[in-house]
Short mmCIF file of C-alpha atoms and ligand atoms in Angstrom, two decimals:
data_model
loop_
_atom_site.label_atom_id
_atom_site.label_comp_id
_atom_site.label_asym_id
_atom_site.label_seq_id
_atom_site.Cartn_x
_atom_site.Cartn_y
_atom_site.Cartn_z
CA MET A 1 128.17 69.83 98.66
CA ALA A 2 125.84 70.17 101.84
CA HIS A 3 123.09 72.81 102.48
CA PRO A 4 121.64 73.11 105.64
CA THR A 5 118.15 71.87 104.18
CA GLY A 6 119.67 69.70 101.73
CA ALA A 7 118.91 66.39 101.37
CA ASN A 8 122.24 64.83 101.51
CA ARG A 9 122.61 66.06 105.25
CA ALA A 10 120.45 62.77 105.87
CA THR A 11 124.26 60.81 104.81
CA VAL A 12 125.95 61.74 108.14
CA ASP A 13 124.11 60.15 110.96
CA GLU A 14 123.55 62.52 114.10
CA ASP A 15 125.20 60.69 116.61
CA GLU A 16 127.75 59.59 114.62
CA SER A 17 128.65 63.08 114.08
CA GLN A 18 128.63 64.26 117.61
CA THR A 19 131.37 61.34 118.46
CA ALA A 20 132.90 58.79 116.09
CA LEU A 21 132.92 60.93 112.88
CA PRO A 22 134.98 63.63 113.86
CA THR A 23 137.51 60.99 115.33
CA ALA A 24 137.31 59.08 112.07
CA LEU A 25 137.66 62.28 110.51
CA ALA A 26 141.22 63.89 112.30
CA GLU A 27 142.75 60.13 111.44
CA GLU A 28 141.98 60.52 108.08
CA PHE A 29 143.00 63.81 107.74
CA ARG A 30 146.39 63.30 109.26
CA ALA A 31 147.24 60.61 107.41
CA ALA A 32 146.60 62.75 103.73
CA GLY A 33 148.89 65.56 105.43
CA ILE A 34 146.01 68.23 105.94
CA ARG A 35 147.83 71.08 108.32
CA ASP A 36 145.17 73.00 109.90
CA PHE A 37 142.00 71.32 110.74
CA SER A 38 139.84 71.33 114.35
CA ILE A 39 137.39 68.70 115.90
CA ASP A 40 137.85 70.43 118.97
CA ASP A 41 134.20 70.70 120.56
CA THR A 42 134.43 74.83 121.12
CA ASP A 43 135.55 74.96 117.72
CA ARG A 44 132.93 72.71 116.56
CA ALA A 45 130.25 75.04 118.45
CA ALA A 46 131.62 78.42 117.02
CA TYR A 47 131.02 76.99 113.37
CA SER A 48 127.55 75.79 114.04
CA SER A 49 125.94 79.21 113.42
CA ASP A 50 126.54 81.97 111.11
CA ALA A 51 124.63 85.03 111.12
CA SER A 52 121.54 83.05 111.19
CA LEU A 53 119.11 81.63 113.94
CA PHE A 54 119.89 78.09 111.98
CA ARG A 55 122.21 75.61 114.12
CA LEU A 56 124.06 72.58 112.60
CA VAL A 57 126.91 71.32 114.59
CA PRO A 58 129.77 70.02 111.97
CA ALA A 59 132.17 66.91 112.44
CA ALA A 60 135.03 69.03 111.25
CA ILE A 61 136.75 72.18 110.48
CA VAL A 62 139.39 72.17 107.94
CA PHE A 63 141.00 75.44 106.96
CA PRO A 64 143.32 74.16 103.66
CA HIS A 65 146.07 76.16 102.82
CA ASP A 66 146.25 75.10 99.38
CA GLU A 67 144.07 73.78 96.70
CA GLU A 68 145.84 70.71 96.60
CA GLU A 69 144.64 70.03 100.61
CA VAL A 70 141.01 71.21 99.56
CA ALA A 71 141.51 68.07 96.93
CA ARG A 72 142.56 65.64 99.60
CA VAL A 73 139.81 66.36 101.92
CA LEU A 74 137.05 66.28 99.20
CA SER A 75 138.73 62.93 98.81
CA VAL A 76 138.33 62.00 102.22
CA ALA A 77 134.85 63.35 102.40
CA ARG A 78 133.99 61.04 99.11
CA ARG A 79 134.79 58.04 100.65
CA LEU A 80 133.25 58.50 104.28
CA GLY A 81 130.04 59.93 102.73
CA VAL A 82 130.22 63.19 104.32
CA PRO A 83 128.90 66.23 103.13
CA ILE A 84 131.16 69.97 102.72
CA THR A 85 130.27 72.95 103.17
CA SER A 86 132.42 75.89 102.36
CA ARG A 87 132.78 78.79 104.38
CA GLY A 88 134.06 82.37 104.23
CA ALA A 89 133.29 84.92 107.08
CA GLY A 90 129.72 83.19 108.01
CA THR A 91 127.91 86.35 107.77
CA SER A 92 125.33 84.66 106.10
CA ILE A 93 121.87 85.30 107.11
CA ALA A 94 120.01 82.44 106.37
CA GLY A 95 121.92 79.33 107.59
CA ASN A 96 124.07 79.30 104.56
CA ALA A 97 127.30 78.79 105.76
CA ILE A 98 126.98 75.78 108.19
CA GLY A 99 126.64 72.28 107.48
CA ARG A 100 126.70 68.84 109.52
CA GLY A 101 130.46 66.89 108.11
CA VAL A 102 133.23 69.39 107.17
CA VAL A 103 132.91 72.65 107.13
CA PHE A 104 135.95 74.79 104.89
CA ASP A 105 136.61 77.72 106.40
CA PHE A 106 138.67 79.83 103.29
CA SER A 107 139.21 83.08 105.27
CA LEU A 108 142.19 81.96 107.17
CA HIS A 109 144.83 80.84 104.84
CA MET A 110 143.60 80.83 101.51
CA ASN A 111 142.87 85.28 101.57
CA ALA A 112 145.32 86.22 99.28
CA VAL A 113 145.05 89.06 96.37
CA LEU A 114 147.35 87.22 94.18
CA ASP A 115 147.51 89.51 91.06
CA LEU A 116 145.88 93.16 90.67
CA ASP A 117 146.19 94.28 86.71
CA PRO A 118 145.27 97.89 87.03
CA ASP A 119 145.00 98.31 83.00
CA GLU A 120 142.57 95.41 82.67
CA GLN A 121 140.76 96.55 85.83
CA SER A 122 141.02 93.11 87.44
CA ALA A 123 141.96 90.70 89.93
CA TRP A 124 142.44 87.43 90.99
CA VAL A 125 142.23 86.50 94.76
CA GLN A 126 141.76 83.64 96.37
CA SER A 127 138.35 82.57 97.71
CA GLY A 128 138.71 83.67 100.94
CA CYS A 129 139.86 86.88 100.20
CA VAL A 130 138.12 89.76 102.66
CA HIS A 131 136.37 92.35 100.70
CA ALA A 132 138.19 95.15 102.74
CA HIS A 133 141.28 93.82 101.55
CA LEU A 134 140.78 93.69 98.12
CA GLN A 135 139.47 97.30 98.00
CA LYS A 136 142.42 98.55 99.88
CA GLN A 137 144.84 96.90 97.32
CA ALA A 138 142.91 98.57 94.50
CA LYS A 139 141.94 102.27 96.21
CA PRO A 140 145.87 102.94 95.02
CA HIS A 141 144.94 102.37 91.10
CA GLY A 142 141.88 104.62 91.65
CA LEU A 143 139.89 101.38 91.50
CA ARG A 144 137.46 99.40 93.60
CA PHE A 145 135.82 96.40 93.48
CA GLY A 146 131.65 97.31 92.83
CA PRO A 147 129.03 95.51 95.26
CA ASP A 148 129.75 96.26 98.94
CA PRO A 149 127.33 94.29 101.29
CA SER A 150 127.12 95.81 104.94
CA THR A 151 129.81 93.12 106.11
CA HIS A 152 132.10 94.44 103.54
CA THR A 153 134.77 94.52 106.47
CA ARG A 154 134.67 90.98 107.37
CA CYS A 155 133.06 89.05 104.12
CA THR A 156 135.06 87.00 101.33
CA ILE A 157 135.01 86.98 97.93
CA GLY A 158 134.12 83.86 97.97
CA GLY A 159 130.83 84.27 100.40
CA MET A 160 129.98 87.00 97.93
CA ILE A 161 129.96 84.43 95.40
CA GLY A 162 128.60 82.18 96.89
CA ASN A 163 125.58 84.50 97.90
CA ASN A 164 125.54 86.31 95.01
CA ALA A 165 125.99 89.21 97.49
CA CYS A 166 124.84 92.91 96.43
CA GLY A 167 124.85 95.43 98.96
CA PRO A 168 123.85 99.58 98.77
CA ARG A 169 126.35 100.36 95.28
CA ALA A 170 125.02 97.23 93.44
CA LEU A 171 122.67 99.54 91.54
CA GLY A 172 125.53 101.02 90.23
CA TYR A 173 127.95 98.09 89.54
CA GLY A 174 125.71 95.37 89.63
CA ARG A 175 125.63 91.94 91.28
CA THR A 176 129.01 89.84 92.62
CA GLY A 177 128.10 87.85 89.97
CA ASP A 178 128.13 90.64 87.33
CA ASN A 179 131.73 91.26 88.23
CA ILE A 180 133.31 87.75 87.76
CA LEU A 181 135.62 87.63 84.79
CA ALA A 182 136.75 84.15 85.83
CA LEU A 183 136.37 81.38 88.68
CA LYS A 184 138.31 78.73 89.55
CA ILE A 185 136.31 75.57 91.20
CA MET A 186 137.14 72.05 92.34
CA LEU A 187 134.15 69.48 91.99
CA ILE A 188 133.29 67.28 94.17
CA ASP A 189 135.00 64.41 92.21
CA GLY A 190 138.07 66.84 92.87
CA THR A 191 137.78 68.14 89.02
CA VAL A 192 139.46 71.50 88.62
CA VAL A 193 137.47 73.52 86.39
CA THR A 194 138.33 77.01 84.93
CA LEU A 195 135.09 78.88 83.87
CA ASP A 196 135.76 82.09 81.85
CA GLY A 197 132.13 82.71 80.10
CA SER A 198 132.42 80.84 77.22
CA ASP A 199 129.80 77.82 76.94
CA ALA A 200 130.50 75.05 79.48
CA SER A 201 128.10 72.66 78.12
CA THR A 202 130.99 70.11 77.30
CA THR A 203 131.71 70.35 80.46
CA PHE A 204 128.55 70.14 82.32
CA PRO A 205 126.02 67.84 79.48
CA ARG A 206 123.47 67.07 82.61
CA LEU A 207 123.07 70.60 83.59
CA HIS A 208 122.82 71.47 79.81
CA GLU A 209 120.37 68.77 79.29
CA LEU A 210 118.43 70.22 82.50
CA VAL A 211 118.22 73.61 80.74
CA ALA A 212 117.35 72.22 77.70
CA GLN A 213 114.28 70.52 78.90
CA ASN A 214 113.07 73.38 80.94
CA LEU A 215 113.59 76.56 78.70
CA GLY A 216 110.22 77.70 79.10
CA THR A 217 110.08 77.84 82.88
CA ILE A 218 113.69 79.45 82.96
CA ARG A 219 112.81 82.53 80.56
CA THR A 220 109.43 83.10 82.31
CA ASN A 221 110.54 82.58 85.93
CA PHE A 222 113.99 83.52 86.44
CA GLY A 223 116.27 86.19 86.33
CA THR A 224 112.90 88.68 86.02
CA PHE A 225 114.08 91.73 87.83
CA SER A 226 117.84 92.38 88.95
CA ARG A 227 118.02 91.51 92.69
CA GLN A 228 116.33 88.24 92.41
CA VAL A 229 119.28 86.53 93.43
CA SER A 230 117.21 83.53 95.57
CA GLY A 231 118.10 79.79 94.05
CA TYR A 232 119.68 79.38 91.22
CA GLY A 233 120.21 81.44 88.13
CA LEU A 234 119.68 79.23 85.66
CA GLU A 235 118.68 82.22 83.23
CA SER A 236 122.73 82.93 82.86
CA LEU A 237 122.59 78.65 81.03
CA LEU A 238 120.06 79.63 78.80
CA PRO A 239 121.30 79.36 75.03
CA GLU A 240 121.05 83.30 74.22
CA ASN A 241 123.07 83.86 77.56
CA GLY A 242 125.99 81.01 76.01
CA PHE A 243 125.45 78.62 78.73
CA ASP A 244 127.61 80.21 81.15
CA VAL A 245 128.46 78.34 84.22
CA ARG A 246 130.64 81.23 86.06
CA ARG A 247 127.81 83.35 85.97
CA ALA A 248 125.13 80.94 87.53
CA PHE A 249 127.43 79.59 89.85
CA ALA A 250 126.71 82.92 91.46
CA GLY A 251 124.42 82.43 94.22
CA THR A 252 124.50 78.46 94.21
CA GLU A 253 125.82 78.80 97.98
CA GLY A 254 128.70 76.29 97.73
CA THR A 255 126.04 73.13 96.18
CA TRP A 256 127.88 73.25 93.08
CA GLY A 257 131.53 73.39 93.94
CA VAL A 258 134.37 74.91 95.71
CA ILE A 259 135.59 77.90 94.11
CA ILE A 260 139.48 78.04 94.32
CA ALA A 261 140.12 81.59 93.04
CA ALA A 262 138.08 84.36 91.35
CA LYS A 263 139.18 86.59 88.53
CA MET A 264 137.03 89.93 89.72
CA ARG A 265 136.12 92.89 87.59
CA LEU A 266 137.36 96.07 89.37
CA VAL A 267 135.78 99.49 88.91
CA LYS A 268 137.28 103.14 88.31
CA ASN A 269 136.04 105.00 91.31
CA PRO A 270 134.00 107.97 90.10
CA SER A 271 135.18 111.53 89.52
CA PHE A 272 132.38 113.14 91.45
CA THR A 273 130.16 111.70 93.97
CA SER A 274 126.92 113.25 95.43
CA ALA A 275 125.19 112.12 98.33
CA VAL A 276 121.79 113.37 98.81
CA VAL A 277 119.28 112.08 101.69
CA LEU A 278 115.64 112.54 100.82
CA GLY A 279 113.26 112.52 104.28
CA TYR A 280 109.92 111.15 103.99
CA ALA A 281 106.84 110.81 106.21
CA ASP A 282 107.57 107.07 106.26
CA MET A 283 109.25 104.13 104.70
CA VAL A 284 105.99 103.31 102.93
CA ALA A 285 106.46 106.71 101.29
CA ALA A 286 110.08 106.62 100.90
CA ALA A 287 109.96 103.06 98.85
CA HIS A 288 106.90 104.56 96.59
CA ASP A 289 109.29 107.36 95.64
CA ALA A 290 112.12 104.80 95.19
CA PRO A 291 111.46 104.16 91.10
CA LEU A 292 112.21 107.69 89.96
CA LEU A 293 115.74 107.09 91.06
CA LYS A 294 115.73 105.00 88.04
CA ASP A 295 116.12 108.25 85.66
CA PHE A 296 119.42 109.33 87.51
CA PRO A 297 123.18 108.80 87.45
CA VAL A 298 122.93 106.46 90.79
CA ALA A 299 125.31 104.28 92.24
CA ALA A 300 123.96 103.69 95.39
CA CYS A 301 120.40 103.75 97.42
CA GLU A 302 119.50 102.54 100.62
CA GLY A 303 116.87 102.96 103.07
CA LEU A 304 116.72 104.35 106.40
CA ASP A 305 114.03 103.64 109.33
CA SER A 306 113.56 106.15 112.11
CA ARG A 307 113.78 103.10 114.05
CA MET A 308 116.87 101.74 112.70
CA LEU A 309 118.03 105.32 113.73
CA ASP A 310 117.06 105.01 117.38
CA ARG A 311 118.71 101.29 117.79
CA VAL A 312 122.06 103.12 116.61
CA ILE A 313 121.85 105.96 118.69
CA ASP A 314 120.79 104.00 121.56
CA THR A 315 123.82 101.80 121.11
CA LYS A 316 126.68 104.16 119.92
CA GLY A 317 125.41 107.46 120.75
CA ALA A 318 123.53 110.15 119.19
CA GLU A 319 127.20 111.26 118.02
CA ALA A 320 126.86 108.44 115.66
CA VAL A 321 124.01 110.34 113.73
CA PRO A 322 124.23 113.01 112.00
CA PRO A 323 121.76 115.77 111.53
CA LEU A 324 119.32 114.18 108.08
CA PRO A 325 116.07 116.18 106.44
CA GLU A 326 112.88 116.01 108.38
CA GLY A 327 111.11 113.02 108.44
CA ALA A 328 110.90 109.16 109.96
CA GLY A 329 111.79 107.23 106.63
CA TRP A 330 114.75 108.26 104.65
CA LEU A 331 116.27 107.24 101.14
CA VAL A 332 120.24 107.77 100.67
CA VAL A 333 121.15 108.59 97.26
CA GLU A 334 125.04 108.61 95.95
CA LEU A 335 124.81 109.95 92.61
CA THR A 336 128.12 109.55 90.41
CA GLY A 337 129.22 111.65 87.37
CA GLU A 338 132.19 112.79 85.73
CA ASP A 339 131.01 116.41 84.95
CA GLU A 340 130.67 118.15 88.38
CA ALA A 341 128.25 120.89 87.24
CA GLU A 342 126.34 118.42 85.32
CA LEU A 343 126.10 115.75 88.85
CA GLU A 344 124.69 119.12 90.74
CA THR A 345 122.57 119.37 87.88
CA GLU A 346 121.38 116.09 88.26
CA THR A 347 121.81 115.92 92.03
CA GLN A 348 118.81 119.36 91.96
CA ARG A 349 116.97 117.77 89.73
CA LEU A 350 116.16 114.32 92.03
CA ILE A 351 115.25 116.54 94.88
CA SER A 352 112.81 118.67 92.97
CA GLU A 353 111.74 115.66 91.28
CA SER A 354 111.38 113.55 94.76
CA LYS A 355 107.88 113.83 96.89
CA SER A 356 110.41 114.28 99.62
CA LEU A 357 109.43 116.35 102.79
CA ASP A 358 112.41 117.12 103.01
CA SER A 359 116.38 116.95 101.65
CA ALA A 360 120.11 117.30 102.43
CA VAL A 361 122.88 117.35 100.38
CA LEU A 362 125.77 116.04 102.39
CA ASP A 363 129.80 116.56 103.12
CA ALA A 364 131.75 113.53 102.80
CA LYS A 365 132.05 113.36 106.28
CA ALA A 366 128.54 113.37 106.74
CA ALA A 367 127.90 111.29 103.65
CA ALA A 368 130.30 108.87 105.69
CA GLU A 369 128.50 108.66 108.87
CA VAL A 370 125.12 107.97 107.01
CA TRP A 371 126.41 105.19 105.25
CA ALA A 372 127.76 103.67 108.21
CA ILE A 373 124.66 103.66 110.03
CA ARG A 374 123.11 101.65 107.52
CA ALA A 375 126.21 98.79 107.79
CA ASP A 376 126.05 99.14 111.77
CA GLY A 377 122.14 99.02 111.75
CA ALA A 378 121.53 96.09 109.94
CA GLY A 379 123.75 93.95 112.73
CA LEU A 380 122.25 95.58 115.55
CA VAL A 381 118.58 95.21 114.37
CA SER A 382 119.48 91.54 114.30
CA ARG A 383 119.43 91.31 117.89
CA THR A 384 117.07 92.80 120.16
CA PRO A 385 117.99 95.77 122.74
CA ASP A 386 118.96 93.81 125.43
CA GLY A 387 121.12 91.36 123.05
CA ARG A 388 119.58 88.71 122.13
CA ASP A 389 118.89 87.09 118.76
CA ALA A 390 116.43 88.77 116.93
CA HIS A 391 114.05 86.70 114.96
CA ALA A 392 116.20 86.63 111.53
CA GLY A 393 114.48 84.71 108.48
CA TRP A 394 112.14 88.31 107.26
CA GLU A 395 114.90 90.78 106.64
CA ASP A 396 116.16 90.02 103.20
CA SER A 397 113.36 90.53 100.58
CA ALA A 398 113.76 91.06 96.84
CA VAL A 399 111.47 92.89 95.67
CA PRO A 400 110.98 95.01 92.01
CA VAL A 401 111.53 98.46 92.73
CA ASP A 402 108.23 99.40 91.18
CA HIS A 403 106.38 97.15 93.33
CA LEU A 404 108.54 98.33 96.63
CA GLY A 405 106.08 100.94 98.09
CA ASP A 406 102.65 98.43 98.09
CA TYR A 407 104.87 95.59 99.45
CA LEU A 408 106.24 97.51 102.45
CA HIS A 409 102.54 98.65 102.84
CA ASP A 410 101.00 95.20 103.29
CA LEU A 411 104.32 93.90 105.00
CA MET A 412 103.93 96.38 107.86
C1 FAD B 501 124.66 92.79 109.06
C2 FAD B 501 124.65 92.32 107.78
C3 FAD B 501 124.30 92.68 106.88
C4 FAD B 501 124.20 92.19 105.44
N1 FAD B 501 124.15 92.76 104.59
C5 FAD B 501 124.09 92.09 103.25
C6 FAD B 501 124.15 93.59 102.33
O1 FAD B 501 123.28 94.49 102.06
N2 FAD B 501 124.04 92.77 101.09
C7 FAD B 501 124.01 91.41 100.94
O2 FAD B 501 124.19 90.76 99.65
N3 FAD B 501 124.33 90.44 101.89
C8 FAD B 501 124.61 91.24 103.12
N4 FAD B 501 124.45 90.17 103.93
C9 FAD B 501 125.14 88.72 104.11
C10 FAD B 501 126.31 88.75 104.08
O3 FAD B 501 126.80 89.28 104.64
C11 FAD B 501 127.30 88.66 102.19
O4 FAD B 501 125.87 87.54 101.49
C12 FAD B 501 128.62 87.95 102.16
O5 FAD B 501 128.76 88.68 100.97
C13 FAD B 501 128.74 87.14 102.79
O6 FAD B 501 130.12 86.59 102.91
P1 FAD B 501 130.93 85.72 103.86
O7 FAD B 501 132.17 85.60 103.30
O8 FAD B 501 130.33 86.15 105.21
O9 FAD B 501 130.06 84.19 102.92
P2 FAD B 501 129.58 83.20 103.84
O10 FAD B 501 128.24 83.51 104.52
O11 FAD B 501 130.86 82.42 104.83
O12 FAD B 501 129.16 82.03 102.78
C14 FAD B 501 128.41 82.61 102.29
C15 FAD B 501 127.82 81.22 100.98
O13 FAD B 501 129.21 81.07 100.41
C16 FAD B 501 129.22 79.65 100.00
N5 FAD B 501 130.97 79.91 100.26
C17 FAD B 501 131.37 80.67 100.75
N6 FAD B 501 132.88 80.25 100.76
C18 FAD B 501 133.15 79.59 99.62
C19 FAD B 501 133.78 78.83 98.77
N7 FAD B 501 135.12 79.00 98.75
N8 FAD B 501 133.41 78.39 97.59
C20 FAD B 501 132.00 78.34 97.29
N9 FAD B 501 131.01 78.79 98.29
C21 FAD B 501 131.51 79.27 99.25
C22 FAD B 501 128.71 79.60 101.25
O14 FAD B 501 128.85 77.59 101.56
C23 FAD B 501 127.74 80.31 101.61
O15 FAD B 501 126.51 79.02 100.88
C24 FAD B 501 124.28 90.81 105.30
C25 FAD B 501 124.58 89.97 106.82
C26 FAD B 501 124.43 90.69 107.77
C27 FAD B 501 124.85 89.63 108.63
#
């Protein structure tokens, strides 16, 4: 599997990828009966980027219809020594979804919810299934998929697994990897494996050996806090965690195999929610107060900086931002509960125990507007006011909440 920073990039000669390789791949794909692929220059240019500032022009893009086509493309790729990059919506911000060689776009044809079981609270989806599509199918059953990146209107479940995506509600519902019940994957040699969380050491003996040889390092350096999602989640492969390759697969960015389908956990929508905005002098002060939230039934939390609000107002107009409490940095917090009176008590306790300058409890409409600021703002700040790409690459850091205030203080 390819990664823009991966060594296997060297298997494709740069000049060849511009000329001979696309043509050779097209011939192979036609012979293999691949129904939908492109070596068109415009398409290759379009797929040379994701939401990062990295650029790698692929030799070909394949839009597989089914597992069988994926297997045939992998066979061609093996024969020609061409790396593979899987892609969902391409909203990754670190070059995760680009690569020379062949890019699989799963979002076009392999995007269905295959089966939704309300009793088991689970859904089998194809890897290109868009998050919002799954939510729409789950909603009539009072269910939802927990984690929700800001890109939820377009990001795919395969891409969320690839990145072990989180989003504000990962606080309440866990990361994507915490919500995988089973995975159907295809390895580079075409083998199909279904991972259901049971010990997979006999299927992956070399991986098992690698972990056995590095137990100390993995135990002390991996999984030290919940948002440590960069790099491989090898902690899931520790003996005490049952060598759970299904879970470790989350965050592998397509480098361990191709996800064909996934069975994801759905959760019940809470009976009651309460949205609170706490206002602080700045984001550093807000971050210093964030550890307090550990004592509350928080489903979602997000920090909002006044500069992000300014960008939203500049772009979408003042009406896009509801009145917020006094401050220049805010914590937006969603509390949930099954008992309305208890939730109200917790809401008031949060307000009184926080060190905020000011606060507001939002009605549903205002809450939706505030969450939209975060979703829109994250995209808007990835461009300069005159529309050029901003310097992406320092927009996502994972920091334990107890260190967040100090970290932001030093960063600014
Ligand atoms: C404005 C903005 C806001 C964002 N906000 C958040 C956020 O709040 N939280 C968050 O976690 N992320 C966030 N992201 C990052 C990104 O949107 C998410 O990680 C999203 O889940 C990626 O989904 P995707 O379908 O776009 O995946 P892609 O970018 O297409 O792919 C992601 C990774 O998964 C791999 N992959 C995709 N499909 C497969 C497959 N079938 N098999 C194997 N590997 C596969 C790719 O190779 C790649 O490495 C944000 C990005 C932007 C631009």
